[in-house]
Structures are given as structure tokens and as C-alpha cells.
Amino acid sequence: MSLIDRVRVMVLGDSGVGKSSFVHLAAHGEPIKSPGWTIGCVVEVKLHEYREGTPEQTTYFVEFWDIGGSNNHRNARHVFYNPCHGVILVHDLTNRKSEENLKKWLQEVLNRDKPNTPLYTSWASNYDDWDAENFLGSTQLPILVIGTKLDMVEDRKFVSRSSNLASQFGADEIVLDCRQVRYLAAGTTNAVKLTRFYDKVIEKRDITETMNSYPERSSTSTSPLLSSRFYSVPHQD
Ligand SMILES: Nc1nc2c(ncn2[C@@H]2O[C@H](COP(=O)(O)OP(=O)(O)OP(=O)(O)O)[C@@H](O)[C@H]2O)c(=O)[nH]1
Ligand SMILES: [Mg+2]
């Protein structure tokens, strides 16, 4: 048996924006057949070759922690947020509010060790006045922004630029129709952005892990997923 290291990425955004649809496409390379509301959290896993084609090439598991967006679970979901090595923020391109709400999602995950902190209090009322640098502070959490439902956008010129949030964070953004494989097909710009994001998450893991204040995992955990940083896989000689 050999061990494969792993990183954990939170997938956050309002209910119905397409998080599960995106995660399924990214993890399995095919569209999800019948997405239902996500209750709590669903974890999907993907093998990723870190720095593929270089001497440092290493296989990692990328875990997508797809968090249900329903407001009803707002007070409980912080239990999923540690450790967190990267964040994928998902918004619906036809719903401007879902993009604005990504700040709330980011604040929630950044405040994960202070779950009782009132949310959203430090937000600027004007979206454009919002100070991303101040907000992010010293965190080096890699962020990727996903805009879904491109097929439903009437004027595609409208989405040719990055969202406000992506440009404020200097984050990459992918816009797509989550029901179409071609948007994440190998060799496309979107696939390159995803690879770059996964590599960054792996590179920064040691830094982001020190920001995770909860003990990473309990040795008494009964879940293999939660009890080890590694997955065991059979040797392939
Ligand atoms: N037309 C279109 N529909 C999409 C797209 N992405 C997702 N959907 C649809 O949007 C609905 C919600 O998608 P989900 O992936 O379940 O949304 P979610 O963000 O996981 O929602 P919660 O689990 O409630 O947090 C489903 O009916 C999807 O088929 C897209 O790119 N285009
Ligand atoms: Mg879902």
C-alpha cells in the first residue's frame, strides 16, 4: 500500500447556484444526473497531479467539500470548515445577489474558529467600496471564483470580464454551463485555471494549515476520511 496526500477545498455559495453541479463535473468529468438540495455537506474526491510534467510531480487527492447553501444550516456548517486549504466560491451569473453574497461566504469561512461572531458586520454597504485586502488580512487562502449558468445569460459580453470579487482578490474565475463537459475539457483555459488553483492549494497548504485553529482530526474519529491526512491506495508497480 502507498499513501497519497490530500488537500481540502471548501465549495461555497448560495443554495441553487450550482455548487454540486460544478463539483460533479470537476471531480468526475461528466455532468451530474439529478442534483438535489445538499443537506449538510457532501465530499467528492479527485486525483490531481501536482506540477505535472516536472521532476516534482506528485499525486494528490483534492477533496471538494460541497456545503449545502441553505440558510437554515448557517449556524451549524462551520463544523465543516477546518481544515480548509482553499475555497471555491460559486455564483449564478443570472443572479447578481448570489455574487454579492460570496463575501458573506468568505467571511464565514475566514471566521471559522469564531462561529459565534456576528456575520457580515464589517461589510461595506457599497460593494465597490469593499476593501478586499483589509478583509482577507494575512490569509493566503487560495480562492477560485466560479460563475455558473452561462447558458442562461442573454448577453455574453456581460460576463467576459471577471466578477468584482475575483478581480478584488486577484483570483481566477471560470464561467461555464455545468451541464456541458466541454467547459472543463482537458487543454481548455478553464482546465488550466483549475490545475493552477489545485497546485496553489497544495503549495500553500502548510501556511493555510497553521491558520486552522481546530485540532485537525481526532484520533478517535471513526471516519477514515476524517481521521487521516492520507488515503491508502494499493501499490501500482
Ligand atoms: N442551465 C443551467 N442549470 C444549472 C447550471 N448549473 C446548475 N444548474 C441547475 O441549477 C440547479 C441547482 O444546482 P445545484 O448544483 O443543486 O445547486 P447547489 O448550489 O448545489 O444547491 P444547494 O445544494 O442547495 O446548496 C439544478 O437544477 C441544476 O441542474 C448551469 O450551468 N446551467
Ligand atoms: Mg448542492
PDB file of C-alpha atoms and ligand atoms in Angstrom:
ATOM      1  CA  MET A   1       0.000   0.000   0.000  1.00  0.00           C
ATOM      2  CA  SER A   2       1.154   3.561  -0.594  1.00  0.00           C
ATOM      3  CA  LEU A   3      -0.200   6.768   0.861  1.00  0.00           C
ATOM      4  CA  ILE A   4      -1.495   9.683  -1.143  1.00  0.00           C
ATOM      5  CA  ASP A   5      -1.568  13.090   0.481  1.00  0.00           C
ATOM      6  CA  ARG A   6      -4.691  15.227   0.246  1.00  0.00           C
ATOM      7  CA  VAL A   7      -5.944  18.778   0.449  1.00  0.00           C
ATOM      8  CA  ARG A   8      -9.391  20.034   1.360  1.00  0.00           C
ATOM      9  CA  VAL A   9     -11.199  22.689  -0.660  1.00  0.00           C
ATOM     10  CA  MET A  10     -14.466  24.268   0.535  1.00  0.00           C
ATOM     11  CA  VAL A  11     -17.092  24.876  -2.152  1.00  0.00           C
ATOM     12  CA  LEU A  12     -19.332  27.707  -1.033  1.00  0.00           C
ATOM     13  CA  GLY A  13     -22.211  29.783  -2.390  1.00  0.00           C
ATOM     14  CA  ASP A  14     -25.957  30.321  -2.118  1.00  0.00           C
ATOM     15  CA  SER A  15     -28.382  27.452  -2.464  1.00  0.00           C
ATOM     16  CA  GLY A  16     -29.181  26.624  -6.072  1.00  0.00           C
ATOM     17  CA  VAL A  17     -26.210  28.383  -7.689  1.00  0.00           C
ATOM     18  CA  GLY A  18     -24.810  25.083  -8.978  1.00  0.00           C
ATOM     19  CA  LYS A  19     -22.122  24.027  -6.475  1.00  0.00           C
ATOM     20  CA  SER A  20     -22.952  20.318  -6.629  1.00  0.00           C
ATOM     21  CA  SER A  21     -23.269  20.505 -10.411  1.00  0.00           C
ATOM     22  CA  PHE A  22     -19.848  22.125 -10.714  1.00  0.00           C
ATOM     23  CA  VAL A  23     -18.171  19.763  -8.231  1.00  0.00           C
ATOM     24  CA  HIS A  24     -19.519  16.708 -10.011  1.00  0.00           C
ATOM     25  CA  LEU A  25     -18.249  17.954 -13.364  1.00  0.00           C
ATOM     26  CA  ALA A  26     -14.832  18.856 -11.906  1.00  0.00           C
ATOM     27  CA  ALA A  27     -14.431  15.598  -9.957  1.00  0.00           C
ATOM     28  CA  HIS A  28     -15.913  13.097 -12.415  1.00  0.00           C
ATOM     29  CA  GLY A  29     -15.595  14.819 -15.790  1.00  0.00           C
ATOM     30  CA  GLU A  30     -19.288  14.379 -16.512  1.00  0.00           C
ATOM     31  CA  PRO A  31     -22.462  16.300 -15.641  1.00  0.00           C
ATOM     32  CA  ILE A  32     -24.441  15.339 -12.565  1.00  0.00           C
ATOM     33  CA  LYS A  33     -27.605  13.435 -13.474  1.00  0.00           C
ATOM     34  CA  SER A  34     -30.072  14.702 -10.925  1.00  0.00           C
ATOM     35  CA  PRO A  35     -28.785  17.211  -8.405  1.00  0.00           C
ATOM     36  CA  GLY A  36     -30.855  17.512  -5.238  1.00  0.00           C
ATOM     37  CA  TRP A  37     -30.514  20.049  -2.433  1.00  0.00           C
ATOM     38  CA  THR A  38     -27.332  19.317  -0.497  1.00  0.00           C
ATOM     39  CA  ILE A  39     -28.058  18.769   3.176  1.00  0.00           C
ATOM     40  CA  GLY A  40     -25.032  19.444   5.349  1.00  0.00           C
ATOM     41  CA  CYS A  41     -22.000  18.553   3.280  1.00  0.00           C
ATOM     42  CA  VAL A  42     -21.058  16.096   0.536  1.00  0.00           C
ATOM     43  CA  VAL A  43     -17.425  15.266  -0.149  1.00  0.00           C
ATOM     44  CA  GLU A  44     -16.226  14.430  -3.647  1.00  0.00           C
ATOM     45  CA  VAL A  45     -12.639  13.461  -4.372  1.00  0.00           C
ATOM     46  CA  LYS A  46     -10.411  13.870  -7.405  1.00  0.00           C
ATOM     47  CA  LEU A  47      -6.868  12.696  -8.142  1.00  0.00           C
ATOM     48  CA  HIS A  48      -4.598  15.536  -9.173  1.00  0.00           C
ATOM     49  CA  GLU A  49      -1.036  15.505 -10.481  1.00  0.00           C
ATOM     50  CA  TYR A  50       0.782  18.343  -8.738  1.00  0.00           C
ATOM     51  CA  ARG A  51       3.234  20.114 -11.086  1.00  0.00           C
ATOM     52  CA  GLU A  52       2.585  17.567 -13.772  1.00  0.00           C
ATOM     53  CA  GLY A  53       5.452  17.062 -16.192  1.00  0.00           C
ATOM     54  CA  THR A  54       8.108  18.369 -13.792  1.00  0.00           C
ATOM     55  CA  PRO A  55      10.519  16.467 -11.520  1.00  0.00           C
ATOM     56  CA  GLU A  56       8.316  17.476  -8.554  1.00  0.00           C
ATOM     57  CA  GLN A  57       5.265  15.755  -9.994  1.00  0.00           C
ATOM     58  CA  THR A  58       3.281  14.156  -7.142  1.00  0.00           C
ATOM     59  CA  THR A  59      -0.172  12.651  -6.975  1.00  0.00           C
ATOM     60  CA  TYR A  60      -2.621  14.278  -4.547  1.00  0.00           C
ATOM     61  CA  PHE A  61      -6.240  13.855  -3.673  1.00  0.00           C
ATOM     62  CA  VAL A  62      -8.237  17.054  -3.896  1.00  0.00           C
ATOM     63  CA  GLU A  63     -11.319  16.862  -1.682  1.00  0.00           C
ATOM     64  CA  PHE A  64     -14.233  19.084  -2.607  1.00  0.00           C
ATOM     65  CA  TRP A  65     -16.334  19.814   0.474  1.00  0.00           C
ATOM     66  CA  ASP A  66     -19.616  20.782  -1.128  1.00  0.00           C
ATOM     67  CA  ILE A  67     -21.507  22.648   1.581  1.00  0.00           C
ATOM     68  CA  GLY A  68     -25.307  22.933   1.309  1.00  0.00           C
ATOM     69  CA  GLY A  69     -26.170  26.600   0.784  1.00  0.00           C
ATOM     70  CA  SER A  70     -29.462  26.678   2.631  1.00  0.00           C
ATOM     71  CA  ASN A  71     -29.730  29.444   5.211  1.00  0.00           C
ATOM     72  CA  ASN A  72     -31.304  27.001   7.652  1.00  0.00           C
ATOM     73  CA  HIS A  73     -27.914  25.389   8.247  1.00  0.00           C
ATOM     74  CA  ARG A  74     -25.995  28.593   8.710  1.00  0.00           C
ATOM     75  CA  ASN A  75     -25.306  28.087  12.401  1.00  0.00           C
ATOM     76  CA  ALA A  76     -24.085  24.522  12.075  1.00  0.00           C
ATOM     77  CA  ARG A  77     -21.958  24.375   8.967  1.00  0.00           C
ATOM     78  CA  HIS A  78     -18.813  25.924  10.461  1.00  0.00           C
ATOM     79  CA  VAL A  79     -18.047  22.417  11.800  1.00  0.00           C
ATOM     80  CA  PHE A  80     -17.038  21.504   8.243  1.00  0.00           C
ATOM     81  CA  TYR A  81     -14.614  24.372   7.754  1.00  0.00           C
ATOM     82  CA  ASN A  82     -11.486  23.002   9.430  1.00  0.00           C
ATOM     83  CA  PRO A  83      -9.055  22.343   7.958  1.00  0.00           C
ATOM     84  CA  CYS A  84      -9.532  24.427   4.862  1.00  0.00           C
ATOM     85  CA  HIS A  85      -6.737  24.690   2.298  1.00  0.00           C
ATOM     86  CA  GLY A  86      -8.608  26.573  -0.429  1.00  0.00           C
ATOM     87  CA  VAL A  87     -12.008  27.994  -1.316  1.00  0.00           C
ATOM     88  CA  ILE A  88     -14.112  27.740  -4.458  1.00  0.00           C
ATOM     89  CA  LEU A  89     -16.758  30.475  -4.432  1.00  0.00           C
ATOM     90  CA  VAL A  90     -19.703  29.742  -6.724  1.00  0.00           C
ATOM     91  CA  HIS A  91     -22.256  32.249  -8.019  1.00  0.00           C
ATOM     92  CA  ASP A  92     -25.045  32.151 -10.566  1.00  0.00           C
ATOM     93  CA  LEU A  93     -24.319  34.537 -13.452  1.00  0.00           C
ATOM     94  CA  THR A  94     -28.038  35.300 -13.777  1.00  0.00           C
ATOM     95  CA  ASN A  95     -28.340  36.264 -10.112  1.00  0.00           C
ATOM     96  CA  ARG A  96     -26.275  39.278  -9.117  1.00  0.00           C
ATOM     97  CA  LYS A  97     -27.168  38.849  -5.459  1.00  0.00           C
ATOM     98  CA  SER A  98     -25.505  35.437  -5.417  1.00  0.00           C
ATOM     99  CA  GLU A  99     -22.241  37.102  -6.454  1.00  0.00           C
ATOM    100  CA  GLU A 100     -22.526  39.763  -3.756  1.00  0.00           C
ATOM    101  CA  ASN A 101     -23.254  37.083  -1.174  1.00  0.00           C
ATOM    102  CA  LEU A 102     -19.887  35.438  -1.848  1.00  0.00           C
ATOM    103  CA  LYS A 103     -18.349  37.966   0.522  1.00  0.00           C
ATOM    104  CA  LYS A 104     -20.554  36.567   3.253  1.00  0.00           C
ATOM    105  CA  TRP A 105     -19.464  33.053   2.444  1.00  0.00           C
ATOM    106  CA  LEU A 106     -15.838  34.040   2.513  1.00  0.00           C
ATOM    107  CA  GLN A 107     -16.249  35.844   5.788  1.00  0.00           C
ATOM    108  CA  GLU A 108     -17.945  32.814   7.242  1.00  0.00           C
ATOM    109  CA  VAL A 109     -15.062  30.510   6.359  1.00  0.00           C
ATOM    110  CA  LEU A 110     -12.431  33.017   7.470  1.00  0.00           C
ATOM    111  CA  ASN A 111     -14.221  33.296  10.843  1.00  0.00           C
ATOM    112  CA  ARG A 112     -14.493  29.543  11.157  1.00  0.00           C
ATOM    113  CA  ASP A 113     -12.786  29.379  14.523  1.00  0.00           C
ATOM    114  CA  LYS A 114     -15.148  32.076  15.853  1.00  0.00           C
ATOM    115  CA  PRO A 115     -18.527  30.599  14.917  1.00  0.00           C
ATOM    116  CA  ASN A 116     -20.428  32.937  17.218  1.00  0.00           C
ATOM    117  CA  THR A 117     -19.067  36.075  15.605  1.00  0.00           C
ATOM    118  CA  PRO A 118     -21.983  38.009  14.126  1.00  0.00           C
ATOM    119  CA  LEU A 119     -21.699  37.634  10.394  1.00  0.00           C
ATOM    120  CA  TYR A 120     -21.359  40.344   7.836  1.00  0.00           C
ATOM    121  CA  THR A 121     -20.923  43.180  10.325  1.00  0.00           C
ATOM    122  CA  SER A 122     -17.741  44.533   8.809  1.00  0.00           C
ATOM    123  CA  TRP A 123     -19.052  44.755   5.302  1.00  0.00           C
ATOM    124  CA  ALA A 124     -19.054  47.936   3.373  1.00  0.00           C
ATOM    125  CA  SER A 125     -22.562  48.775   2.297  1.00  0.00           C
ATOM    126  CA  ASN A 126     -21.334  49.674  -1.150  1.00  0.00           C
ATOM    127  CA  TYR A 127     -19.992  46.632  -2.954  1.00  0.00           C
ATOM    128  CA  ASP A 128     -17.298  48.593  -4.751  1.00  0.00           C
ATOM    129  CA  ASP A 129     -16.077  50.226  -1.548  1.00  0.00           C
ATOM    130  CA  TRP A 130     -15.371  46.907  -0.005  1.00  0.00           C
ATOM    131  CA  ASP A 131     -11.712  46.532   0.903  1.00  0.00           C
ATOM    132  CA  ALA A 132     -10.720  43.014  -0.066  1.00  0.00           C
ATOM    133  CA  GLU A 133      -7.135  43.394   1.139  1.00  0.00           C
ATOM    134  CA  ASN A 134      -8.225  44.509   4.581  1.00  0.00           C
ATOM    135  CA  PHE A 135     -10.841  41.807   4.694  1.00  0.00           C
ATOM    136  CA  LEU A 136      -8.515  38.999   3.720  1.00  0.00           C
ATOM    137  CA  GLY A 137      -5.798  40.247   6.068  1.00  0.00           C
ATOM    138  CA  SER A 138      -2.796  37.988   6.149  1.00  0.00           C
ATOM    139  CA  THR A 139      -4.651  34.942   4.934  1.00  0.00           C
ATOM    140  CA  GLN A 140      -3.111  33.275   1.953  1.00  0.00           C
ATOM    141  CA  LEU A 141      -6.079  31.070   1.301  1.00  0.00           C
ATOM    142  CA  PRO A 142      -6.205  30.306  -2.434  1.00  0.00           C
ATOM    143  CA  ILE A 143      -9.538  31.349  -3.939  1.00  0.00           C
ATOM    144  CA  LEU A 144     -11.202  30.418  -7.226  1.00  0.00           C
ATOM    145  CA  VAL A 145     -14.462  32.030  -8.376  1.00  0.00           C
ATOM    146  CA  ILE A 146     -16.964  30.056 -10.470  1.00  0.00           C
ATOM    147  CA  GLY A 147     -19.819  31.686 -12.406  1.00  0.00           C
ATOM    148  CA  THR A 148     -22.486  29.145 -13.432  1.00  0.00           C
ATOM    149  CA  LYS A 149     -25.474  29.076 -15.815  1.00  0.00           C
ATOM    150  CA  LEU A 150     -23.609  30.762 -18.654  1.00  0.00           C
ATOM    151  CA  ASP A 151     -26.154  29.177 -20.994  1.00  0.00           C
ATOM    152  CA  MET A 152     -28.880  31.294 -19.390  1.00  0.00           C
ATOM    153  CA  VAL A 153     -27.079  34.617 -19.775  1.00  0.00           C
ATOM    154  CA  GLU A 154     -28.596  36.657 -22.586  1.00  0.00           C
ATOM    155  CA  ASP A 155     -25.685  38.968 -23.252  1.00  0.00           C
ATOM    156  CA  ARG A 156     -22.405  37.027 -23.068  1.00  0.00           C
ATOM    157  CA  LYS A 157     -20.410  40.262 -23.339  1.00  0.00           C
ATOM    158  CA  PHE A 158     -21.660  40.978 -19.852  1.00  0.00           C
ATOM    159  CA  VAL A 159     -19.672  38.079 -18.432  1.00  0.00           C
ATOM    160  CA  SER A 160     -16.494  38.464 -20.471  1.00  0.00           C
ATOM    161  CA  ARG A 161     -14.899  40.398 -17.626  1.00  0.00           C
ATOM    162  CA  SER A 162     -14.049  38.943 -14.225  1.00  0.00           C
ATOM    163  CA  SER A 163     -16.572  39.445 -11.461  1.00  0.00           C
ATOM    164  CA  ASN A 164     -15.856  42.234  -8.976  1.00  0.00           C
ATOM    165  CA  LEU A 165     -14.946  39.718  -6.367  1.00  0.00           C
ATOM    166  CA  ALA A 166     -12.485  37.771  -8.498  1.00  0.00           C
ATOM    167  CA  SER A 167     -10.635  40.897  -9.545  1.00  0.00           C
ATOM    168  CA  GLN A 168     -10.527  42.235  -5.991  1.00  0.00           C
ATOM    169  CA  PHE A 169      -8.856  39.045  -4.811  1.00  0.00           C
ATOM    170  CA  GLY A 170      -6.682  38.636  -7.864  1.00  0.00           C
ATOM    171  CA  ALA A 171      -8.386  35.248  -8.144  1.00  0.00           C
ATOM    172  CA  ASP A 172      -9.010  33.319 -11.333  1.00  0.00           C
ATOM    173  CA  GLU A 173     -12.612  32.979 -12.441  1.00  0.00           C
ATOM    174  CA  ILE A 174     -14.257  30.318 -14.571  1.00  0.00           C
ATOM    175  CA  VAL A 175     -17.659  30.885 -16.172  1.00  0.00           C
ATOM    176  CA  LEU A 176     -19.491  27.856 -17.531  1.00  0.00           C
ATOM    177  CA  ASP A 177     -22.582  25.782 -18.083  1.00  0.00           C
ATOM    178  CA  CYS A 178     -22.130  22.998 -15.537  1.00  0.00           C
ATOM    179  CA  ARG A 179     -24.138  20.604 -17.721  1.00  0.00           C
ATOM    180  CA  GLN A 180     -21.589  20.712 -20.558  1.00  0.00           C
ATOM    181  CA  VAL A 181     -18.399  18.650 -20.343  1.00  0.00           C
ATOM    182  CA  ARG A 182     -16.606  20.822 -22.877  1.00  0.00           C
ATOM    183  CA  TYR A 183     -16.274  23.751 -20.447  1.00  0.00           C
ATOM    184  CA  LEU A 184     -13.734  21.839 -18.328  1.00  0.00           C
ATOM    185  CA  ALA A 185     -12.269  19.650 -21.071  1.00  0.00           C
ATOM    186  CA  ALA A 186      -8.528  18.951 -20.953  1.00  0.00           C
ATOM    187  CA  GLY A 187      -6.451  21.601 -22.681  1.00  0.00           C
ATOM    188  CA  THR A 188      -9.022  24.389 -22.303  1.00  0.00           C
ATOM    189  CA  THR A 189      -8.248  27.632 -20.495  1.00  0.00           C
ATOM    190  CA  ASN A 190     -10.687  26.620 -17.778  1.00  0.00           C
ATOM    191  CA  ALA A 191      -8.894  23.314 -17.215  1.00  0.00           C
ATOM    192  CA  VAL A 192      -5.596  25.197 -16.939  1.00  0.00           C
ATOM    193  CA  LYS A 193      -7.121  27.575 -14.369  1.00  0.00           C
ATOM    194  CA  LEU A 194      -8.344  24.623 -12.326  1.00  0.00           C
ATOM    195  CA  THR A 195      -4.935  22.919 -12.430  1.00  0.00           C
ATOM    196  CA  ARG A 196      -3.259  26.163 -11.389  1.00  0.00           C
ATOM    197  CA  PHE A 197      -5.687  26.500  -8.490  1.00  0.00           C
ATOM    198  CA  TYR A 198      -5.126  22.937  -7.238  1.00  0.00           C
ATOM    199  CA  ASP A 199      -1.345  23.400  -7.438  1.00  0.00           C
ATOM    200  CA  LYS A 200      -1.611  26.633  -5.455  1.00  0.00           C
ATOM    201  CA  VAL A 201      -3.757  24.972  -2.790  1.00  0.00           C
ATOM    202  CA  ILE A 202      -1.118  22.249  -2.411  1.00  0.00           C
ATOM    203  CA  GLU A 203       1.767  24.739  -2.357  1.00  0.00           C
ATOM    204  CA  LYS A 204       0.145  26.914   0.316  1.00  0.00           C
ATOM    205  CA  ARG A 205      -1.148  24.062   2.417  1.00  0.00           C
ATOM    206  CA  ASP A 206       1.472  24.371   5.125  1.00  0.00           C
ATOM    207  CA  ILE A 207       0.660  28.072   5.527  1.00  0.00           C
ATOM    208  CA  THR A 208      -3.113  27.669   5.485  1.00  0.00           C
ATOM    209  CA  GLU A 209      -2.906  24.724   7.875  1.00  0.00           C
ATOM    210  CA  THR A 210      -1.341  26.900  10.553  1.00  0.00           C
ATOM    211  CA  MET A 211      -4.415  29.133  10.224  1.00  0.00           C
ATOM    212  CA  ASN A 212      -6.670  26.182  11.051  1.00  0.00           C
ATOM    213  CA  SER A 213      -7.046  26.521  14.765  1.00  0.00           C
ATOM    214  CA  TYR A 214      -9.077  23.389  15.475  1.00  0.00           C
ATOM    215  CA  PRO A 215      -7.124  20.188  16.009  1.00  0.00           C
ATOM    216  CA  GLU A 216      -7.081  18.720  12.531  1.00  0.00           C
ATOM    217  CA  ARG A 217      -8.640  15.384  13.336  1.00  0.00           C
ATOM    218  CA  SER A 218      -9.449  13.355  16.376  1.00  0.00           C
ATOM    219  CA  SER A 219      -7.623  10.059  16.652  1.00  0.00           C
ATOM    220  CA  THR A 220     -10.878   8.561  17.914  1.00  0.00           C
ATOM    221  CA  SER A 221     -12.747   9.502  14.757  1.00  0.00           C
ATOM    222  CA  THR A 222     -14.453   6.535  13.197  1.00  0.00           C
ATOM    223  CA  SER A 223     -14.381   8.005   9.708  1.00  0.00           C
ATOM    224  CA  PRO A 224     -11.276   7.188   7.645  1.00  0.00           C
ATOM    225  CA  LEU A 225     -11.965  10.378   5.727  1.00  0.00           C
ATOM    226  CA  LEU A 226     -11.692  12.451   8.874  1.00  0.00           C
ATOM    227  CA  SER A 227      -9.039  10.515  10.740  1.00  0.00           C
ATOM    228  CA  SER A 228      -6.078  10.710   8.408  1.00  0.00           C
ATOM    229  CA  ARG A 229      -4.330  13.159   6.183  1.00  0.00           C
ATOM    230  CA  PHE A 230      -3.603  10.382   3.729  1.00  0.00           C
ATOM    231  CA  TYR A 231      -5.580   7.880   1.771  1.00  0.00           C
ATOM    232  CA  SER A 232      -4.235   4.361   1.395  1.00  0.00           C
ATOM    233  CA  VAL A 233      -4.155   3.030  -2.122  1.00  0.00           C
ATOM    234  CA  PRO A 234      -2.843  -0.270  -3.462  1.00  0.00           C
ATOM    235  CA  HIS A 235       0.650  -0.156  -4.941  1.00  0.00           C
ATOM    236  CA  GLN A 236       0.829   0.036  -8.701  1.00  0.00           C
ATOM    237  CA  ASP A 237       4.241  -1.382  -9.569  1.00  0.00           C
TER     238      ASP A 237
HETATM  239  N1  LIG B   1     -28.969  25.834 -17.068  1.00  0.00           N
HETATM  240  C1  LIG B   1     -28.099  25.550 -16.094  1.00  0.00           C
HETATM  241  N2  LIG B   1     -28.537  24.988 -14.961  1.00  0.00           N
HETATM  242  C2  LIG B   1     -27.632  24.707 -13.994  1.00  0.00           C
HETATM  243  C3  LIG B   1     -26.256  25.000 -14.134  1.00  0.00           C
HETATM  244  N3  LIG B   1     -25.624  24.637 -13.011  1.00  0.00           N
HETATM  245  C4  LIG B   1     -26.565  24.126 -12.196  1.00  0.00           C
HETATM  246  N4  LIG B   1     -27.778  24.180 -12.772  1.00  0.00           N
HETATM  247  C5  LIG B   1     -29.067  23.757 -12.210  1.00  0.00           C
HETATM  248  O1  LIG B   1     -29.309  24.525 -11.033  1.00  0.00           O
HETATM  249  C6  LIG B   1     -29.999  23.748 -10.064  1.00  0.00           C
HETATM  250  C7  LIG B   1     -29.255  23.788  -8.738  1.00  0.00           C
HETATM  251  O2  LIG B   1     -27.985  23.169  -8.911  1.00  0.00           O
HETATM  252  P1  LIG B   1     -27.188  22.504  -7.690  1.00  0.00           P
HETATM  253  O3  LIG B   1     -25.888  22.061  -8.251  1.00  0.00           O
HETATM  254  O4  LIG B   1     -28.005  21.510  -6.999  1.00  0.00           O
HETATM  255  O5  LIG B   1     -27.029  23.770  -6.732  1.00  0.00           O
HETATM  256  P2  LIG B   1     -26.285  23.855  -5.308  1.00  0.00           P
HETATM  257  O6  LIG B   1     -25.503  25.124  -5.309  1.00  0.00           O
HETATM  258  O7  LIG B   1     -25.534  22.606  -5.049  1.00  0.00           O
HETATM  259  O8  LIG B   1     -27.510  23.992  -4.298  1.00  0.00           O
HETATM  260  P3  LIG B   1     -27.587  23.529  -2.733  1.00  0.00           P
HETATM  261  O9  LIG B   1     -27.183  22.102  -2.653  1.00  0.00           O
HETATM  262  O10 LIG B   1     -28.997  23.763  -2.335  1.00  0.00           O
HETATM  263  O11 LIG B   1     -26.663  24.438  -1.952  1.00  0.00           O
HETATM  264  C8  LIG B   1     -30.113  22.330 -10.651  1.00  0.00           C
HETATM  265  O12 LIG B   1     -31.402  22.189 -11.219  1.00  0.00           O
HETATM  266  C9  LIG B   1     -29.043  22.309 -11.731  1.00  0.00           C
HETATM  267  O13 LIG B   1     -29.345  21.422 -12.800  1.00  0.00           O
HETATM  268  C10 LIG B   1     -25.809  25.601 -15.371  1.00  0.00           C
HETATM  269  O14 LIG B   1     -24.637  25.910 -15.586  1.00  0.00           O
HETATM  270  N5  LIG B   1     -26.775  25.854 -16.313  1.00  0.00           N
HETATM  271 MG    MG B   2     -25.732  21.105  -3.675  1.00  0.00          MG
END
